[in-house]
Short mmCIF file of C-alpha atoms and ligand atoms in Angstrom, two decimals:
data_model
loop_
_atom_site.label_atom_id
_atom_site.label_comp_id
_atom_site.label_asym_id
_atom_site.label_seq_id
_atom_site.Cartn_x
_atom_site.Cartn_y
_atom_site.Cartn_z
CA UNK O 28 111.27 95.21 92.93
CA UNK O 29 113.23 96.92 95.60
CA UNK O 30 117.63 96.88 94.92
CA UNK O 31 117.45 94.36 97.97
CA UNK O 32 115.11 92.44 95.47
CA UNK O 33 112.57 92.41 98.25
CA UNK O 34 108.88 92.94 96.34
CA UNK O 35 106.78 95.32 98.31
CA UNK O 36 103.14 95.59 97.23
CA UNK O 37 102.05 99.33 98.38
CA UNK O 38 98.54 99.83 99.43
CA UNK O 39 97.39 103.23 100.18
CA UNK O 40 94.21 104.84 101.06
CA UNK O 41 91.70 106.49 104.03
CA UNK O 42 90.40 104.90 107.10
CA UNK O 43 87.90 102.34 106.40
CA UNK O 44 88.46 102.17 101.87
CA UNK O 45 89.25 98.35 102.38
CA UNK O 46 92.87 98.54 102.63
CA UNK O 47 93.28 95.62 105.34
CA UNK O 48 91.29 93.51 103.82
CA UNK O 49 92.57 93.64 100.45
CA UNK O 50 96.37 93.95 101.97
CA UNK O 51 95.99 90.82 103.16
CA UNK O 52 93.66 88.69 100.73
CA UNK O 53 96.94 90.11 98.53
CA UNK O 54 99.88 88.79 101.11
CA UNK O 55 97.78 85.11 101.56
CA UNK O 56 96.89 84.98 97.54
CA UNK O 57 101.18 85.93 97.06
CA UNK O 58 102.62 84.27 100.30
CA UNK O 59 104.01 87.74 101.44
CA UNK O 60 104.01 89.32 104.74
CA UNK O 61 101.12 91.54 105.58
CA UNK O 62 102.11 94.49 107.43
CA UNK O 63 98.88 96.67 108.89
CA UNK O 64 101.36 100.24 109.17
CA UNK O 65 98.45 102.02 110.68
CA UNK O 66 99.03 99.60 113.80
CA UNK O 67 102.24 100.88 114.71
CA UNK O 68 100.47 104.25 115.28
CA UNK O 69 98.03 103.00 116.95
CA UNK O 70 100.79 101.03 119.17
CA UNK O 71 102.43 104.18 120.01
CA UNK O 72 99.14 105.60 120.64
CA UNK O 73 98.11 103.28 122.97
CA UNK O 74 100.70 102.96 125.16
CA UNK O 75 100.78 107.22 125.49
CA UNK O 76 97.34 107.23 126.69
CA UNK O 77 98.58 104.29 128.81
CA UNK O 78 101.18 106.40 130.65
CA UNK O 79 98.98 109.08 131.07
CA UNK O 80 100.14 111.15 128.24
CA UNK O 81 98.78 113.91 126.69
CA UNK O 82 98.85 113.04 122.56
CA UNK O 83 98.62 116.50 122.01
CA UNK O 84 102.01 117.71 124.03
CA UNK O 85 104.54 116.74 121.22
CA UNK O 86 107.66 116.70 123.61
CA UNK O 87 105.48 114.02 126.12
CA UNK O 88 104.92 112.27 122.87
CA UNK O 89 109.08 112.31 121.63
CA UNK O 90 110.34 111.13 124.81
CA UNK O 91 108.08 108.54 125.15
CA UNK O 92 109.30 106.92 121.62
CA UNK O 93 113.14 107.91 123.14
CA UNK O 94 112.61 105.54 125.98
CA UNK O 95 110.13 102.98 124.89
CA UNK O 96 111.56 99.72 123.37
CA UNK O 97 109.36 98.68 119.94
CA UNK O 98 110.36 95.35 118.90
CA UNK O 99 108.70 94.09 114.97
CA UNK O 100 108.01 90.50 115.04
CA UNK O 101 107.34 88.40 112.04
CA UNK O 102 104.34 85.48 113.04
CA UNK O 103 102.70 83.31 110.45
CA UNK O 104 103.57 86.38 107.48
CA UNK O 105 102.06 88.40 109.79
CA UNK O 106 104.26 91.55 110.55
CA UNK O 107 103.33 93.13 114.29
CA UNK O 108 105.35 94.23 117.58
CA UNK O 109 105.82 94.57 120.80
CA UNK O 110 106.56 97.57 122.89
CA UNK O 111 108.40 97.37 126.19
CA UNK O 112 107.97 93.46 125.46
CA UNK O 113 104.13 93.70 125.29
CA UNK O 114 101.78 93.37 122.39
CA UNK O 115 98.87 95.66 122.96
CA UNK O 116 96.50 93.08 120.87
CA UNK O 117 92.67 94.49 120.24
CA UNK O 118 93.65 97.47 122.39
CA UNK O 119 94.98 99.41 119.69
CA UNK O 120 91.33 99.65 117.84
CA UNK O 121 89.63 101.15 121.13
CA UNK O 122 88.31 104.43 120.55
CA UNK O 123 90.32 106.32 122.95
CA UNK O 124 93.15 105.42 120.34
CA UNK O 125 90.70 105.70 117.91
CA UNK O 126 90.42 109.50 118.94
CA UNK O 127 94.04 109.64 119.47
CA UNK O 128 95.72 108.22 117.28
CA UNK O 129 95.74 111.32 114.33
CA UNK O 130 98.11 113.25 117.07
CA UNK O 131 100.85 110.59 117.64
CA UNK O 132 100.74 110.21 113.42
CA UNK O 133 100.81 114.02 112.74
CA UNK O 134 104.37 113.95 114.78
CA UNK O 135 107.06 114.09 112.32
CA UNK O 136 109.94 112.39 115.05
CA UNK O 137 107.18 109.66 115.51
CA UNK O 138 107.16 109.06 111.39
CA UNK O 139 110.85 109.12 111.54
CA UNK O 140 111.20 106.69 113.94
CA UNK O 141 107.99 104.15 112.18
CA UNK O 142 109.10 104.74 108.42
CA UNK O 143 112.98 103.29 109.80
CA UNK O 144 111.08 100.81 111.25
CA UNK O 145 108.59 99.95 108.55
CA UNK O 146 111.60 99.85 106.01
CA UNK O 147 113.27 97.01 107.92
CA UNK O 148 110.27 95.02 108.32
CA UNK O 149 111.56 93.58 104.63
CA UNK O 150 114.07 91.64 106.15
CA UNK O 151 111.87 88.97 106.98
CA UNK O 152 111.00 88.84 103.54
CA UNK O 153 108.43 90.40 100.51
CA UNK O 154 105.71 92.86 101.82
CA UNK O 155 102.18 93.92 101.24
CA UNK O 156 102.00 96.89 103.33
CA UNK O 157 98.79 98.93 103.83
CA UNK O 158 98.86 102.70 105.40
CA UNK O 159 99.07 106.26 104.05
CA UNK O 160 102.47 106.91 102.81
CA UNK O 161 103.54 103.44 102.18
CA UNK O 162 104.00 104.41 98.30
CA UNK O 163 104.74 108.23 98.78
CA UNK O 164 107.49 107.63 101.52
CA UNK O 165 108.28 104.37 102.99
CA UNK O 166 108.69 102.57 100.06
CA UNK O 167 108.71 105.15 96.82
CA UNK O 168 110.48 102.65 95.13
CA UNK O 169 107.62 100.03 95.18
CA UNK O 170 106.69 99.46 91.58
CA UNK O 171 103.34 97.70 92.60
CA UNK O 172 101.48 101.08 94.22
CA UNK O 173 97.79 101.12 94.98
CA UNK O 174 95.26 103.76 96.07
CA UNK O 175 92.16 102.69 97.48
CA UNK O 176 89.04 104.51 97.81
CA UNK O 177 85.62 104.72 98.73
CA UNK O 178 82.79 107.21 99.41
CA UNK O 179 82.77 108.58 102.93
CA UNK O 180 79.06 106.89 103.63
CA UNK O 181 80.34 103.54 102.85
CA UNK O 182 83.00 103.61 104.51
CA UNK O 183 81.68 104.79 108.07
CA UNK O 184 79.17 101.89 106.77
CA UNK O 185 82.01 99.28 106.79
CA UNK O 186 83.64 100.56 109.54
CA UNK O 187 80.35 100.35 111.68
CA UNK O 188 79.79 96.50 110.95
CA UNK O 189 83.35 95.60 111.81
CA UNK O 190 83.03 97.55 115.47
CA UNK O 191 81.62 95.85 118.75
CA UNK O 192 79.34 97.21 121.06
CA UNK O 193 82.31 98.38 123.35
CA UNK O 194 83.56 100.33 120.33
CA UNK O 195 81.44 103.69 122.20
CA UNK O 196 80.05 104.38 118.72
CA UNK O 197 76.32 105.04 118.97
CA UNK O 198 75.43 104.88 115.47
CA UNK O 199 77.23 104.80 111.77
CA UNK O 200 76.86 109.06 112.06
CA UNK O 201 79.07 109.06 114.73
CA UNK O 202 81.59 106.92 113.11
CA UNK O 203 80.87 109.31 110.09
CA UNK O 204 82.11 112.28 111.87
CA UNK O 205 85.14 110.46 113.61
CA UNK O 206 86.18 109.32 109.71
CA UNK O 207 85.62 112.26 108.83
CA UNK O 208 87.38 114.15 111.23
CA UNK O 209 90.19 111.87 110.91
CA UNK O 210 90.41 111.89 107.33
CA UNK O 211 90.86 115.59 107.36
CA UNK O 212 93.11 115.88 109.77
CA UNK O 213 95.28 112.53 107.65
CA UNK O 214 95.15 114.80 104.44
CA UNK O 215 95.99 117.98 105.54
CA UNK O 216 98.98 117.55 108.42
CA UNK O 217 102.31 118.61 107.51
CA UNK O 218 104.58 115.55 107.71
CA UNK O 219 103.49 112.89 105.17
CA UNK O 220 99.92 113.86 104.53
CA UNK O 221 97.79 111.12 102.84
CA UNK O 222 98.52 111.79 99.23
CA UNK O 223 98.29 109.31 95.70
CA UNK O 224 101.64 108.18 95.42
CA UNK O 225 103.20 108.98 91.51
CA UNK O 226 102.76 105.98 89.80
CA UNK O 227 99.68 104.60 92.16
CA UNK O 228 96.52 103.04 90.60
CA UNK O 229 93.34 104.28 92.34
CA UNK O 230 90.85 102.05 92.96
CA UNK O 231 87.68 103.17 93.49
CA UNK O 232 86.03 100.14 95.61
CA UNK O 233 82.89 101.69 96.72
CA UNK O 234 80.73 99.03 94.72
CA UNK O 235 83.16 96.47 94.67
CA UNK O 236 83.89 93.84 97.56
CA UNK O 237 87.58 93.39 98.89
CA UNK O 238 87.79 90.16 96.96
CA UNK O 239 86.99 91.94 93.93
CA UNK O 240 89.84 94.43 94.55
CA UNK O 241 92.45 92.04 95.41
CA UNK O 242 91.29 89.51 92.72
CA UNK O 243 91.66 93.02 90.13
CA UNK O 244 95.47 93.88 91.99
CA UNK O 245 96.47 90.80 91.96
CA UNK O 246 95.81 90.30 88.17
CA UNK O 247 97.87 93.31 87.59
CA UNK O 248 100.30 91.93 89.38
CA UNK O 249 100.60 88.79 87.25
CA UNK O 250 100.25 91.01 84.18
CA UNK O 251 103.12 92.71 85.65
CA UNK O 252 105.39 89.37 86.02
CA UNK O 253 104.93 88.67 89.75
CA UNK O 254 104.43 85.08 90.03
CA UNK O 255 100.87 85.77 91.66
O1 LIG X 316 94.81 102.64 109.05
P1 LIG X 316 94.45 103.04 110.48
O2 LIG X 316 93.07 103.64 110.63
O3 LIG X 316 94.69 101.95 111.46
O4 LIG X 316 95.49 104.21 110.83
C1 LIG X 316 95.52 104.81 112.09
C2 LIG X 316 96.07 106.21 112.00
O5 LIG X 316 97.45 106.18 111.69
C3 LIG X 316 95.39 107.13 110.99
O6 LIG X 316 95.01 108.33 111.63
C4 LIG X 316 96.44 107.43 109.98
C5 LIG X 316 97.74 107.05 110.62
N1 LIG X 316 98.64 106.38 109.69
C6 LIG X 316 99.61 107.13 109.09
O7 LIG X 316 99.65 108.34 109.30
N2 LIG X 316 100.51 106.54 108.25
C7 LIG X 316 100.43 105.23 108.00
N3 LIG X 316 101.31 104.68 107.17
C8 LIG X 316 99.42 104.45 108.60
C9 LIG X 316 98.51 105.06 109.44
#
C-alpha cells in the first residue's frame, strides 16, 4: 500500500514474458485499473514517426513531448490516453513503432515526463501496472512487485501468434531478432534499464500459461491480505 493508500500491483518483465496478459487477468480478478506502461512509449513513438521525426535525434524527440498535449483517460479500469486529443488505437503495435520505440524509451526527458505521468494515473484509483521499471522507479514503494520471465524462443513464439499478417514479420526468427534486439537494448540503456526490482518475485512462466501466473500472483496477494 502506497501513503495515498492507493494499492499498486507492479508487474515487470521483457517484451513478450506475459506481462499484459497476466496484468490484466490480475486488474479484472481485483477490480483495479490495468495500465499497459509500455503504451505510453509506444504513444510517443508513434506520433514522432508521425511528424516525420527522427527517434534517434534526441532534441527532435524533447521538443516534441514540450509541445504535444498527452491526456490519461480512465475507460472501463482501463488506463490509456490521448495525445493532441487523439488516441492512436492499434497503431502503436505497428512495427515501425515496433522498431522505434527502444529510442523514444532510452530518452531520459521522455521517462521523466511518463514516470510523472504514470504516478498520477492512481488517482483514478488502485493499479496493476505492467512495464519495465514499474517496481524499480515508478512505484518503488509497491509492496506487491513481480518479475516475469520467459525463455527468449517462447517468447518470440507468443509474440508471433498474437501478430497479424500486416505485422511485416516473416517468420517467428525475425520476431526473434527484433526481441532480441530490443531486449538488449531495454537492459543495457542508461536511464531506467530493465532491472528486478528489490523485493520482486520472479516468475519464471515459460511452461506456465498466463492464467496460471495470475491465478499463482493473485494467491500471494490474498496470502498477503489484499482482498483478492
Ligand atoms: O511492453 P512493450 O513492448 O509495449 O514496451 C515498449 C517499449 O517501451 C519497450 O522497448 C520498453 C519500453 N518501456 C519502458 O522502457 N518502460 C516501461 N515502463 C514500459 C515500456
Amino acid at each position: 500500500m502506497l501513503n495515498n493508500e492507493v494499492i499498486v500491483v507492479a508487474i515487470d518483465g521483457p517484451s513478450a514474458s506475459g506481462k499484459s496478459t497476466v496484468a490484466h487477468l490480475v486488474a479484472d480478478r481485483l477490480g483495479f485499473n490495468y495500465v499497459d506502461s509500455g503504451s505510453f512509449y509506444r504513444g510517443i513513438t508513434w506520433k514522432a514517426l508521425r511528424e516525420g521525426l527522427d527517434t534517434a535525434d534526441q532534441e527532435q524527440v524533447i521538443a516534441l513531448i514540450n509541445r504535444m498535449d498527452m491526456q490519461c483517460i480512465c475507460r472501463e479500469r482501463v488506463v490509456t490516453f490521448t495525445i493532441d486529443g487523439e488516441e492512436p488505437g492499434d497503431q502503436i503495435r505497428s512495427q515501425p513503432v515496433q522498431e522505434h520505440v527502444s529510442d523514444i524509451a532510452a530518452v531520459s526527458e521522455v521517462r521523466t515526463f511518463l514516470v510523472g505521468m504514470l504516478r498520477d494515473t492512481a488517482r483514478f484509483g488502485h493499479l496493476a501496472m505492467e512495464g519495465r521499471d514499474i517496481g524499480t522507479v515508478v512505484f518503488p514503494d509497491s509492496m506487491y512487485k513481480y518479475y516475469l520471465d520467459a525463455d527468449p524462443e517462447e517468447r518470440a513464439r507468443r509474440r508471433f501468434n498474437e501478430l497479424t499478417a500486416e505485422s511485416g514479420y516473416e517468420d517467428v526468427n525475425a520476431v526473434l531478432d527484433s526481441l532480441t534486439r530490443r531486449d538488449r537494448k531495454d537492459t543495457t540503456r542508461k536511464a531506467a534499464p530493465l532491472q528486478i526490482a528489490l523485493g520482486a518475485e520472479v516468475i519464471d512462466s515459460t511452461s506456465m500459461t498466463a492464467e496460471d501466473v495470475a491465478e499463482h500472483i493473485i494467491a500471494r496477494l490474498k496470502s498477503a491480505g489484499l482482498p483478492a
